[in-house]
Amino acid sequence: MGTNKARVDKSIRKILAGKSIDEAKSSLPQITSTMKSNFIGKEVSEEIYQSIVGVVGGKLSKLYALEEDECEEIAHNLLKREQWINEVMELVEDNLNVEMSEILLKSLRIALAETINEEKDERYFIEKLLYRIVFLSLENTMQGALEGLDEGLTIPQIRKEFIEPLADKLFEDDVRENISNLIDGKITLATVNEQIANKLKNFGGF
């Protein structure tokens, strides 16, 4: 996310000191204002993005060009689905020749699995990929600090009470509508990144 995680954690802990969960929720605008931008851009450069779209889009086209029974068999057979996801992950890594971050790798795997399960195209995949990057980046930045709340939140509670609602807020319809433009090459990844970063800076609660 382009942030100094230790510094952000310290700032968030200071904001949350002695607060309950409900009081912490009302402090989210202060929390998000301590986070800097470059949400997606830090994880996915334009070059990496284009490479991922090319590899995944090509593989999805081949998958869904199969006979209906073959496609359904892959989409619903756990072992074959995992093999297919692993194959795509290897192709992407080979194609990029760069080391991918843990967040990007995890986001890629989740987005691929969801896309294959739902038998969707690359637009669906890219939306899921970018959403996951936002979600996991938020989780990575906020989790340690939120665990310090007096009421002692569990990780599932943190995801449900803080991370998921904030990720959903940052990924509203205006961002999702731009995914098609991004796929079609009408806008760049930097535009989507700026859109999300601006929402983060200006976040005013749920």
mmCIF file with all atom_site columns, C-alpha atoms in Angstrom:
data_model
loop_
_atom_site.group_PDB
_atom_site.id
_atom_site.type_symbol
_atom_site.label_atom_id
_atom_site.label_alt_id
_atom_site.label_comp_id
_atom_site.label_asym_id
_atom_site.label_entity_id
_atom_site.label_seq_id
_atom_site.pdbx_PDB_ins_code
_atom_site.Cartn_x
_atom_site.Cartn_y
_atom_site.Cartn_z
_atom_site.occupancy
_atom_site.B_iso_or_equiv
_atom_site.pdbx_formal_charge
_atom_site.auth_seq_id
_atom_site.auth_comp_id
_atom_site.auth_asym_id
_atom_site.auth_atom_id
_atom_site.pdbx_PDB_model_num
ATOM 1   C CA . MET A 1 1   ? 0.000   0.000   0.000   1.00 0.00 ? 1   MET A CA 1
ATOM 2   C CA . GLY A 1 2   ? 2.954   2.319   -0.067  1.00 0.00 ? 2   GLY A CA 1
ATOM 3   C CA . THR A 1 3   ? 2.793   2.827   3.680   1.00 0.00 ? 3   THR A CA 1
ATOM 4   C CA . ASN A 1 4   ? 5.179   2.348   6.556   1.00 0.00 ? 4   ASN A CA 1
ATOM 5   C CA . LYS A 1 5   ? 3.158   -0.391  8.248   1.00 0.00 ? 5   LYS A CA 1
ATOM 6   C CA . ALA A 1 6   ? 4.722   0.022   11.702  1.00 0.00 ? 6   ALA A CA 1
ATOM 7   C CA . ARG A 1 7   ? 4.046   3.763   11.664  1.00 0.00 ? 7   ARG A CA 1
ATOM 8   C CA . VAL A 1 8   ? 0.463   3.285   10.492  1.00 0.00 ? 8   VAL A CA 1
ATOM 9   C CA . ASP A 1 9   ? -0.168  0.585   13.100  1.00 0.00 ? 9   ASP A CA 1
ATOM 10  C CA . LYS A 1 10  ? 1.136   2.928   15.817  1.00 0.00 ? 10  LYS A CA 1
ATOM 11  C CA . SER A 1 11  ? -1.088  5.769   14.574  1.00 0.00 ? 11  SER A CA 1
ATOM 12  C CA . ILE A 1 12  ? -4.170  3.542   14.463  1.00 0.00 ? 12  ILE A CA 1
ATOM 13  C CA . ARG A 1 13  ? -3.483  2.127   17.928  1.00 0.00 ? 13  ARG A CA 1
ATOM 14  C CA . LYS A 1 14  ? -3.260  5.668   19.267  1.00 0.00 ? 14  LYS A CA 1
ATOM 15  C CA . ILE A 1 15  ? -6.633  6.530   17.718  1.00 0.00 ? 15  ILE A CA 1
ATOM 16  C CA . LEU A 1 16  ? -8.226  3.364   19.137  1.00 0.00 ? 16  LEU A CA 1
ATOM 17  C CA . ALA A 1 17  ? -6.694  3.431   22.614  1.00 0.00 ? 17  ALA A CA 1
ATOM 18  C CA . GLY A 1 18  ? -9.336  2.584   25.237  1.00 0.00 ? 18  GLY A CA 1
ATOM 19  C CA . LYS A 1 19  ? -12.231 2.490   22.749  1.00 0.00 ? 19  LYS A CA 1
ATOM 20  C CA . SER A 1 20  ? -14.991 -0.061  22.359  1.00 0.00 ? 20  SER A CA 1
ATOM 21  C CA . ILE A 1 21  ? -15.852 -1.656  19.007  1.00 0.00 ? 21  ILE A CA 1
ATOM 22  C CA . ASP A 1 22  ? -18.660 0.845   18.346  1.00 0.00 ? 22  ASP A CA 1
ATOM 23  C CA . GLU A 1 23  ? -16.420 3.772   19.280  1.00 0.00 ? 23  GLU A CA 1
ATOM 24  C CA . ALA A 1 24  ? -13.721 2.354   17.025  1.00 0.00 ? 24  ALA A CA 1
ATOM 25  C CA . LYS A 1 25  ? -16.162 2.235   14.098  1.00 0.00 ? 25  LYS A CA 1
ATOM 26  C CA . SER A 1 26  ? -16.894 5.922   14.534  1.00 0.00 ? 26  SER A CA 1
ATOM 27  C CA . SER A 1 27  ? -13.149 6.545   14.316  1.00 0.00 ? 27  SER A CA 1
ATOM 28  C CA . LEU A 1 28  ? -12.767 4.908   10.882  1.00 0.00 ? 28  LEU A CA 1
ATOM 29  C CA . PRO A 1 29  ? -12.460 8.249   9.050   1.00 0.00 ? 29  PRO A CA 1
ATOM 30  C CA . GLN A 1 30  ? -9.469  9.080   11.276  1.00 0.00 ? 30  GLN A CA 1
ATOM 31  C CA . ILE A 1 31  ? -8.024  5.615   10.706  1.00 0.00 ? 31  ILE A CA 1
ATOM 32  C CA . THR A 1 32  ? -8.310  5.751   6.935   1.00 0.00 ? 32  THR A CA 1
ATOM 33  C CA . SER A 1 33  ? -6.852  9.230   6.781   1.00 0.00 ? 33  SER A CA 1
ATOM 34  C CA . THR A 1 34  ? -3.632  7.784   8.214   1.00 0.00 ? 34  THR A CA 1
ATOM 35  C CA . MET A 1 35  ? -3.273  5.432   5.227   1.00 0.00 ? 35  MET A CA 1
ATOM 36  C CA . LYS A 1 36  ? -1.599  6.628   2.057   1.00 0.00 ? 36  LYS A CA 1
ATOM 37  C CA . SER A 1 37  ? -2.604  5.863   -1.529  1.00 0.00 ? 37  SER A CA 1
ATOM 38  C CA . ASN A 1 38  ? -1.104  3.482   -4.107  1.00 0.00 ? 38  ASN A CA 1
ATOM 39  C CA . PHE A 1 39  ? -3.429  0.707   -3.028  1.00 0.00 ? 39  PHE A CA 1
ATOM 40  C CA . ILE A 1 40  ? -3.467  -1.302  -6.236  1.00 0.00 ? 40  ILE A CA 1
ATOM 41  C CA . GLY A 1 41  ? -0.501  0.342   -7.917  1.00 0.00 ? 41  GLY A CA 1
ATOM 42  C CA . LYS A 1 42  ? 1.855   -0.907  -5.230  1.00 0.00 ? 42  LYS A CA 1
ATOM 43  C CA . GLU A 1 43  ? 0.800   -4.493  -5.892  1.00 0.00 ? 43  GLU A CA 1
ATOM 44  C CA . VAL A 1 44  ? 0.123   -4.467  -9.645  1.00 0.00 ? 44  VAL A CA 1
ATOM 45  C CA . SER A 1 45  ? 2.017   -2.337  -12.149 1.00 0.00 ? 45  SER A CA 1
ATOM 46  C CA . GLU A 1 46  ? 0.420   -1.632  -15.527 1.00 0.00 ? 46  GLU A CA 1
ATOM 47  C CA . GLU A 1 47  ? 2.813   -4.143  -17.080 1.00 0.00 ? 47  GLU A CA 1
ATOM 48  C CA . ILE A 1 48  ? 1.949   -6.887  -14.582 1.00 0.00 ? 48  ILE A CA 1
ATOM 49  C CA . TYR A 1 49  ? -1.755  -6.136  -14.965 1.00 0.00 ? 49  TYR A CA 1
ATOM 50  C CA . GLN A 1 50  ? -1.643  -6.413  -18.759 1.00 0.00 ? 50  GLN A CA 1
ATOM 51  C CA . SER A 1 51  ? 0.317   -9.649  -18.520 1.00 0.00 ? 51  SER A CA 1
ATOM 52  C CA . ILE A 1 52  ? -2.155  -11.165 -16.058 1.00 0.00 ? 52  ILE A CA 1
ATOM 53  C CA . VAL A 1 53  ? -5.109  -10.130 -18.234 1.00 0.00 ? 53  VAL A CA 1
ATOM 54  C CA . GLY A 1 54  ? -3.454  -11.653 -21.295 1.00 0.00 ? 54  GLY A CA 1
ATOM 55  C CA . VAL A 1 55  ? -2.617  -14.989 -19.689 1.00 0.00 ? 55  VAL A CA 1
ATOM 56  C CA . VAL A 1 56  ? -5.844  -15.382 -17.721 1.00 0.00 ? 56  VAL A CA 1
ATOM 57  C CA . GLY A 1 57  ? -8.060  -14.100 -20.525 1.00 0.00 ? 57  GLY A CA 1
ATOM 58  C CA . GLY A 1 58  ? -6.484  -16.563 -22.956 1.00 0.00 ? 58  GLY A CA 1
ATOM 59  C CA . LYS A 1 59  ? -6.879  -19.500 -20.584 1.00 0.00 ? 59  LYS A CA 1
ATOM 60  C CA . LEU A 1 60  ? -10.479 -18.598 -19.738 1.00 0.00 ? 60  LEU A CA 1
ATOM 61  C CA . SER A 1 61  ? -11.328 -18.403 -23.448 1.00 0.00 ? 61  SER A CA 1
ATOM 62  C CA . LYS A 1 62  ? -9.864  -21.870 -23.980 1.00 0.00 ? 62  LYS A CA 1
ATOM 63  C CA . LEU A 1 63  ? -11.671 -23.255 -20.946 1.00 0.00 ? 63  LEU A CA 1
ATOM 64  C CA . TYR A 1 64  ? -15.078 -21.975 -22.001 1.00 0.00 ? 64  TYR A CA 1
ATOM 65  C CA . ALA A 1 65  ? -14.517 -22.995 -25.631 1.00 0.00 ? 65  ALA A CA 1
ATOM 66  C CA . LEU A 1 66  ? -14.586 -26.616 -24.460 1.00 0.00 ? 66  LEU A CA 1
ATOM 67  C CA . GLU A 1 67  ? -17.652 -28.745 -24.918 1.00 0.00 ? 67  GLU A CA 1
ATOM 68  C CA . GLU A 1 68  ? -20.253 -27.948 -22.282 1.00 0.00 ? 68  GLU A CA 1
ATOM 69  C CA . ASP A 1 69  ? -19.780 -31.187 -20.364 1.00 0.00 ? 69  ASP A CA 1
ATOM 70  C CA . GLU A 1 70  ? -15.978 -30.782 -20.320 1.00 0.00 ? 70  GLU A CA 1
ATOM 71  C CA . CYS A 1 71  ? -16.247 -27.180 -19.093 1.00 0.00 ? 71  CYS A CA 1
ATOM 72  C CA . GLU A 1 72  ? -18.700 -28.174 -16.387 1.00 0.00 ? 72  GLU A CA 1
ATOM 73  C CA . GLU A 1 73  ? -16.481 -31.057 -15.315 1.00 0.00 ? 73  GLU A CA 1
ATOM 74  C CA . ILE A 1 74  ? -13.507 -28.709 -14.819 1.00 0.00 ? 74  ILE A CA 1
ATOM 75  C CA . ALA A 1 75  ? -15.560 -26.011 -13.145 1.00 0.00 ? 75  ALA A CA 1
ATOM 76  C CA . HIS A 1 76  ? -17.084 -28.399 -10.609 1.00 0.00 ? 76  HIS A CA 1
ATOM 77  C CA . ASN A 1 77  ? -14.348 -30.961 -10.089 1.00 0.00 ? 77  ASN A CA 1
ATOM 78  C CA . LEU A 1 78  ? -12.192 -29.771 -7.187  1.00 0.00 ? 78  LEU A CA 1
ATOM 79  C CA . LEU A 1 79  ? -9.007  -31.590 -8.202  1.00 0.00 ? 79  LEU A CA 1
ATOM 80  C CA . LYS A 1 80  ? -9.109  -30.528 -11.854 1.00 0.00 ? 80  LYS A CA 1
ATOM 81  C CA . ARG A 1 81  ? -10.041 -26.996 -10.858 1.00 0.00 ? 81  ARG A CA 1
ATOM 82  C CA . GLU A 1 82  ? -7.044  -26.760 -8.549  1.00 0.00 ? 82  GLU A CA 1
ATOM 83  C CA . GLN A 1 83  ? -4.794  -28.165 -11.279 1.00 0.00 ? 83  GLN A CA 1
ATOM 84  C CA . TRP A 1 84  ? -6.111  -25.573 -13.710 1.00 0.00 ? 84  TRP A CA 1
ATOM 85  C CA . ILE A 1 85  ? -5.614  -22.732 -11.228 1.00 0.00 ? 85  ILE A CA 1
ATOM 86  C CA . ASN A 1 86  ? -2.059  -23.898 -10.522 1.00 0.00 ? 86  ASN A CA 1
ATOM 87  C CA . GLU A 1 87  ? -1.349  -24.040 -14.247 1.00 0.00 ? 87  GLU A CA 1
ATOM 88  C CA . VAL A 1 88  ? -2.531  -20.466 -14.723 1.00 0.00 ? 88  VAL A CA 1
ATOM 89  C CA . MET A 1 89  ? -0.545  -19.294 -11.701 1.00 0.00 ? 89  MET A CA 1
ATOM 90  C CA . GLU A 1 90  ? 2.604   -20.861 -13.172 1.00 0.00 ? 90  GLU A CA 1
ATOM 91  C CA . LEU A 1 91  ? 1.935   -19.315 -16.576 1.00 0.00 ? 91  LEU A CA 1
ATOM 92  C CA . VAL A 1 92  ? 1.444   -15.886 -15.035 1.00 0.00 ? 92  VAL A CA 1
ATOM 93  C CA . GLU A 1 93  ? 4.630   -16.140 -12.972 1.00 0.00 ? 93  GLU A CA 1
ATOM 94  C CA . ASP A 1 94  ? 6.645   -17.401 -15.955 1.00 0.00 ? 94  ASP A CA 1
ATOM 95  C CA . ASN A 1 95  ? 5.238   -14.674 -18.140 1.00 0.00 ? 95  ASN A CA 1
ATOM 96  C CA . LEU A 1 96  ? 6.028   -11.900 -15.675 1.00 0.00 ? 96  LEU A CA 1
ATOM 97  C CA . ASN A 1 97  ? 9.537   -12.899 -14.662 1.00 0.00 ? 97  ASN A CA 1
ATOM 98  C CA . VAL A 1 98  ? 9.081   -10.922 -11.450 1.00 0.00 ? 98  VAL A CA 1
ATOM 99  C CA . GLU A 1 99  ? 8.492   -11.941 -7.866  1.00 0.00 ? 99  GLU A CA 1
ATOM 100 C CA . MET A 1 100 ? 4.864   -11.384 -6.960  1.00 0.00 ? 100 MET A CA 1
ATOM 101 C CA . SER A 1 101 ? 3.874   -10.224 -3.488  1.00 0.00 ? 101 SER A CA 1
ATOM 102 C CA . GLU A 1 102 ? 1.948   -12.459 -1.110  1.00 0.00 ? 102 GLU A CA 1
ATOM 103 C CA . ILE A 1 103 ? -1.101  -10.209 -1.447  1.00 0.00 ? 103 ILE A CA 1
ATOM 104 C CA . LEU A 1 104 ? -1.058  -10.369 -5.251  1.00 0.00 ? 104 LEU A CA 1
ATOM 105 C CA . LEU A 1 105 ? -0.537  -14.146 -5.295  1.00 0.00 ? 105 LEU A CA 1
ATOM 106 C CA . LYS A 1 106 ? -3.353  -14.740 -2.809  1.00 0.00 ? 106 LYS A CA 1
ATOM 107 C CA . SER A 1 107 ? -5.657  -12.330 -4.662  1.00 0.00 ? 107 SER A CA 1
ATOM 108 C CA . LEU A 1 108 ? -4.872  -14.001 -7.976  1.00 0.00 ? 108 LEU A CA 1
ATOM 109 C CA . ARG A 1 109 ? -5.620  -17.473 -6.638  1.00 0.00 ? 109 ARG A CA 1
ATOM 110 C CA . ILE A 1 110 ? -8.920  -16.411 -5.004  1.00 0.00 ? 110 ILE A CA 1
ATOM 111 C CA . ALA A 1 111 ? -10.068 -14.485 -8.098  1.00 0.00 ? 111 ALA A CA 1
ATOM 112 C CA . LEU A 1 112 ? -9.225  -17.404 -10.382 1.00 0.00 ? 112 LEU A CA 1
ATOM 113 C CA . ALA A 1 113 ? -11.114 -19.866 -8.188  1.00 0.00 ? 113 ALA A CA 1
ATOM 114 C CA . GLU A 1 114 ? -14.192 -17.625 -8.017  1.00 0.00 ? 114 GLU A CA 1
ATOM 115 C CA . THR A 1 115 ? -14.119 -17.008 -11.776 1.00 0.00 ? 115 THR A CA 1
ATOM 116 C CA . ILE A 1 116 ? -13.898 -20.710 -12.616 1.00 0.00 ? 116 ILE A CA 1
ATOM 117 C CA . ASN A 1 117 ? -16.552 -21.636 -10.061 1.00 0.00 ? 117 ASN A CA 1
ATOM 118 C CA . GLU A 1 118 ? -18.960 -19.077 -11.504 1.00 0.00 ? 118 GLU A CA 1
ATOM 119 C CA . GLU A 1 119 ? -17.898 -19.804 -15.131 1.00 0.00 ? 119 GLU A CA 1
ATOM 120 C CA . LYS A 1 120 ? -17.373 -16.074 -15.773 1.00 0.00 ? 120 LYS A CA 1
ATOM 121 C CA . ASP A 1 121 ? -15.115 -14.096 -18.115 1.00 0.00 ? 121 ASP A CA 1
ATOM 122 C CA . GLU A 1 122 ? -12.055 -11.919 -17.574 1.00 0.00 ? 122 GLU A CA 1
ATOM 123 C CA . ARG A 1 123 ? -14.143 -8.891  -16.596 1.00 0.00 ? 123 ARG A CA 1
ATOM 124 C CA . TYR A 1 124 ? -15.470 -10.786 -13.599 1.00 0.00 ? 124 TYR A CA 1
ATOM 125 C CA . PHE A 1 125 ? -11.965 -12.045 -12.875 1.00 0.00 ? 125 PHE A CA 1
ATOM 126 C CA . ILE A 1 126 ? -10.396 -8.557  -12.908 1.00 0.00 ? 126 ILE A CA 1
ATOM 127 C CA . GLU A 1 127 ? -13.129 -7.167  -10.672 1.00 0.00 ? 127 GLU A CA 1
ATOM 128 C CA . LYS A 1 128 ? -12.561 -9.979  -8.174  1.00 0.00 ? 128 LYS A CA 1
ATOM 129 C CA . LEU A 1 129 ? -8.769  -9.614  -8.411  1.00 0.00 ? 129 LEU A CA 1
ATOM 130 C CA . LEU A 1 130 ? -8.759  -5.880  -7.724  1.00 0.00 ? 130 LEU A CA 1
ATOM 131 C CA . TYR A 1 131 ? -11.327 -6.212  -4.948  1.00 0.00 ? 131 TYR A CA 1
ATOM 132 C CA . ARG A 1 132 ? -9.222  -8.894  -3.262  1.00 0.00 ? 132 ARG A CA 1
ATOM 133 C CA . ILE A 1 133 ? -6.104  -6.713  -3.476  1.00 0.00 ? 133 ILE A CA 1
ATOM 134 C CA . VAL A 1 134 ? -8.009  -3.878  -1.790  1.00 0.00 ? 134 VAL A CA 1
ATOM 135 C CA . PHE A 1 135 ? -9.440  -6.230  0.844   1.00 0.00 ? 135 PHE A CA 1
ATOM 136 C CA . LEU A 1 136 ? -6.142  -7.935  1.670   1.00 0.00 ? 136 LEU A CA 1
ATOM 137 C CA . SER A 1 137 ? -4.233  -4.640  1.679   1.00 0.00 ? 137 SER A CA 1
ATOM 138 C CA . LEU A 1 138 ? -6.705  -3.214  4.186   1.00 0.00 ? 138 LEU A CA 1
ATOM 139 C CA . GLU A 1 139 ? -6.474  -6.357  6.272   1.00 0.00 ? 139 GLU A CA 1
ATOM 140 C CA . ASN A 1 140 ? -2.686  -6.298  6.184   1.00 0.00 ? 140 ASN A CA 1
ATOM 141 C CA . THR A 1 141 ? -2.578  -2.666  7.267   1.00 0.00 ? 141 THR A CA 1
ATOM 142 C CA . MET A 1 142 ? -5.308  -2.611  9.892   1.00 0.00 ? 142 MET A CA 1
ATOM 143 C CA . GLN A 1 143 ? -5.380  -6.069  11.451  1.00 0.00 ? 143 GLN A CA 1
ATOM 144 C CA . GLY A 1 144 ? -2.524  -5.686  13.933  1.00 0.00 ? 144 GLY A CA 1
ATOM 145 C CA . ALA A 1 145 ? -3.744  -2.338  15.166  1.00 0.00 ? 145 ALA A CA 1
ATOM 146 C CA . LEU A 1 146 ? -7.379  -3.422  15.467  1.00 0.00 ? 146 LEU A CA 1
ATOM 147 C CA . GLU A 1 147 ? -6.379  -6.469  17.504  1.00 0.00 ? 147 GLU A CA 1
ATOM 148 C CA . GLY A 1 148 ? -5.306  -3.999  20.189  1.00 0.00 ? 148 GLY A CA 1
ATOM 149 C CA . LEU A 1 149 ? -8.882  -2.925  20.943  1.00 0.00 ? 149 LEU A CA 1
ATOM 150 C CA . ASP A 1 150 ? -9.847  -3.320  24.591  1.00 0.00 ? 150 ASP A CA 1
ATOM 151 C CA . GLU A 1 151 ? -12.716 -5.682  23.762  1.00 0.00 ? 151 GLU A CA 1
ATOM 152 C CA . GLY A 1 152 ? -10.323 -8.116  22.108  1.00 0.00 ? 152 GLY A CA 1
ATOM 153 C CA . LEU A 1 153 ? -11.625 -8.684  18.584  1.00 0.00 ? 153 LEU A CA 1
ATOM 154 C CA . THR A 1 154 ? -10.983 -11.982 16.833  1.00 0.00 ? 154 THR A CA 1
ATOM 155 C CA . ILE A 1 155 ? -9.651  -12.003 13.270  1.00 0.00 ? 155 ILE A CA 1
ATOM 156 C CA . PRO A 1 156 ? -13.049 -13.081 11.810  1.00 0.00 ? 156 PRO A CA 1
ATOM 157 C CA . GLN A 1 157 ? -14.699 -10.227 13.722  1.00 0.00 ? 157 GLN A CA 1
ATOM 158 C CA . ILE A 1 158 ? -12.127 -7.759  12.419  1.00 0.00 ? 158 ILE A CA 1
ATOM 159 C CA . ARG A 1 159 ? -12.850 -8.871  8.856   1.00 0.00 ? 159 ARG A CA 1
ATOM 160 C CA . LYS A 1 160 ? -16.626 -8.673  9.363   1.00 0.00 ? 160 LYS A CA 1
ATOM 161 C CA . GLU A 1 161 ? -16.814 -5.485  11.442  1.00 0.00 ? 161 GLU A CA 1
ATOM 162 C CA . PHE A 1 162 ? -14.129 -3.388  9.753   1.00 0.00 ? 162 PHE A CA 1
ATOM 163 C CA . ILE A 1 163 ? -12.344 -4.752  6.698   1.00 0.00 ? 163 ILE A CA 1
ATOM 164 C CA . GLU A 1 164 ? -15.238 -6.055  4.616   1.00 0.00 ? 164 GLU A CA 1
ATOM 165 C CA . PRO A 1 165 ? -17.533 -3.007  5.024   1.00 0.00 ? 165 PRO A CA 1
ATOM 166 C CA . LEU A 1 166 ? -14.649 -0.648  4.226   1.00 0.00 ? 166 LEU A CA 1
ATOM 167 C CA . ALA A 1 167 ? -13.530 -2.678  1.195   1.00 0.00 ? 167 ALA A CA 1
ATOM 168 C CA . ASP A 1 168 ? -17.124 -2.708  -0.068  1.00 0.00 ? 168 ASP A CA 1
ATOM 169 C CA . LYS A 1 169 ? -17.335 1.052   0.412   1.00 0.00 ? 169 LYS A CA 1
ATOM 170 C CA . LEU A 1 170 ? -14.109 1.616   -1.540  1.00 0.00 ? 170 LEU A CA 1
ATOM 171 C CA . PHE A 1 171 ? -15.296 -0.721  -4.300  1.00 0.00 ? 171 PHE A CA 1
ATOM 172 C CA . GLU A 1 172 ? -18.693 0.823   -4.970  1.00 0.00 ? 172 GLU A CA 1
ATOM 173 C CA . ASP A 1 173 ? -20.489 0.850   -8.343  1.00 0.00 ? 173 ASP A CA 1
ATOM 174 C CA . ASP A 1 174 ? -18.446 3.719   -9.794  1.00 0.00 ? 174 ASP A CA 1
ATOM 175 C CA . VAL A 1 175 ? -15.249 1.702   -9.350  1.00 0.00 ? 175 VAL A CA 1
ATOM 176 C CA . ARG A 1 176 ? -16.801 -1.511  -10.672 1.00 0.00 ? 176 ARG A CA 1
ATOM 177 C CA . GLU A 1 177 ? -18.175 0.328   -13.699 1.00 0.00 ? 177 GLU A CA 1
ATOM 178 C CA . ASN A 1 178 ? -14.638 1.327   -14.609 1.00 0.00 ? 178 ASN A CA 1
ATOM 179 C CA . ILE A 1 179 ? -13.486 -2.317  -14.728 1.00 0.00 ? 179 ILE A CA 1
ATOM 180 C CA . SER A 1 180 ? -14.969 -2.695  -18.225 1.00 0.00 ? 180 SER A CA 1
ATOM 181 C CA . ASN A 1 181 ? -13.180 0.469   -19.318 1.00 0.00 ? 181 ASN A CA 1
ATOM 182 C CA . LEU A 1 182 ? -9.966  -0.903  -17.847 1.00 0.00 ? 182 LEU A CA 1
ATOM 183 C CA . ILE A 1 183 ? -10.353 -4.224  -19.701 1.00 0.00 ? 183 ILE A CA 1
ATOM 184 C CA . ASP A 1 184 ? -11.106 -2.372  -22.946 1.00 0.00 ? 184 ASP A CA 1
ATOM 185 C CA . GLY A 1 185 ? -8.012  -0.212  -22.541 1.00 0.00 ? 185 GLY A CA 1
ATOM 186 C CA . LYS A 1 186 ? -10.025 3.015   -22.279 1.00 0.00 ? 186 LYS A CA 1
ATOM 187 C CA . ILE A 1 187 ? -8.486  3.876   -18.911 1.00 0.00 ? 187 ILE A CA 1
ATOM 188 C CA . THR A 1 188 ? -5.337  2.788   -17.094 1.00 0.00 ? 188 THR A CA 1
ATOM 189 C CA . LEU A 1 189 ? -4.927  0.908   -13.848 1.00 0.00 ? 189 LEU A CA 1
ATOM 190 C CA . ALA A 1 190 ? -3.602  4.150   -12.351 1.00 0.00 ? 190 ALA A CA 1
ATOM 191 C CA . THR A 1 191 ? -7.045  5.730   -12.854 1.00 0.00 ? 191 THR A CA 1
ATOM 192 C CA . VAL A 1 192 ? -8.784  2.969   -10.914 1.00 0.00 ? 192 VAL A CA 1
ATOM 193 C CA . ASN A 1 193 ? -6.081  3.126   -8.265  1.00 0.00 ? 193 ASN A CA 1
ATOM 194 C CA . GLU A 1 194 ? -6.554  6.881   -7.869  1.00 0.00 ? 194 GLU A CA 1
ATOM 195 C CA . GLN A 1 195 ? -10.316 6.440   -7.657  1.00 0.00 ? 195 GLN A CA 1
ATOM 196 C CA . ILE A 1 196 ? -9.974  3.982   -4.778  1.00 0.00 ? 196 ILE A CA 1
ATOM 197 C CA . ALA A 1 197 ? -7.226  6.010   -3.080  1.00 0.00 ? 197 ALA A CA 1
ATOM 198 C CA . ASN A 1 198 ? -9.412  9.132   -3.170  1.00 0.00 ? 198 ASN A CA 1
ATOM 199 C CA . LYS A 1 199 ? -12.283 7.218   -1.598  1.00 0.00 ? 199 LYS A CA 1
ATOM 200 C CA . LEU A 1 200 ? -9.928  6.064   1.142   1.00 0.00 ? 200 LEU A CA 1
ATOM 201 C CA . LYS A 1 201 ? -8.704  9.589   1.846   1.00 0.00 ? 201 LYS A CA 1
ATOM 202 C CA . ASN A 1 202 ? -12.237 10.986  1.870   1.00 0.00 ? 202 ASN A CA 1
ATOM 203 C CA . PHE A 1 203 ? -13.877 8.107   3.691   1.00 0.00 ? 203 PHE A CA 1
ATOM 204 C CA . GLY A 1 204 ? -16.574 9.393   6.004   1.00 0.00 ? 204 GLY A CA 1
ATOM 205 C CA . GLY A 1 205 ? -18.008 6.299   7.629   1.00 0.00 ? 205 GLY A CA 1
ATOM 206 C CA . PHE A 1 206 ? -20.546 3.674   6.541   1.00 0.00 ? 206 PHE A CA 1
#
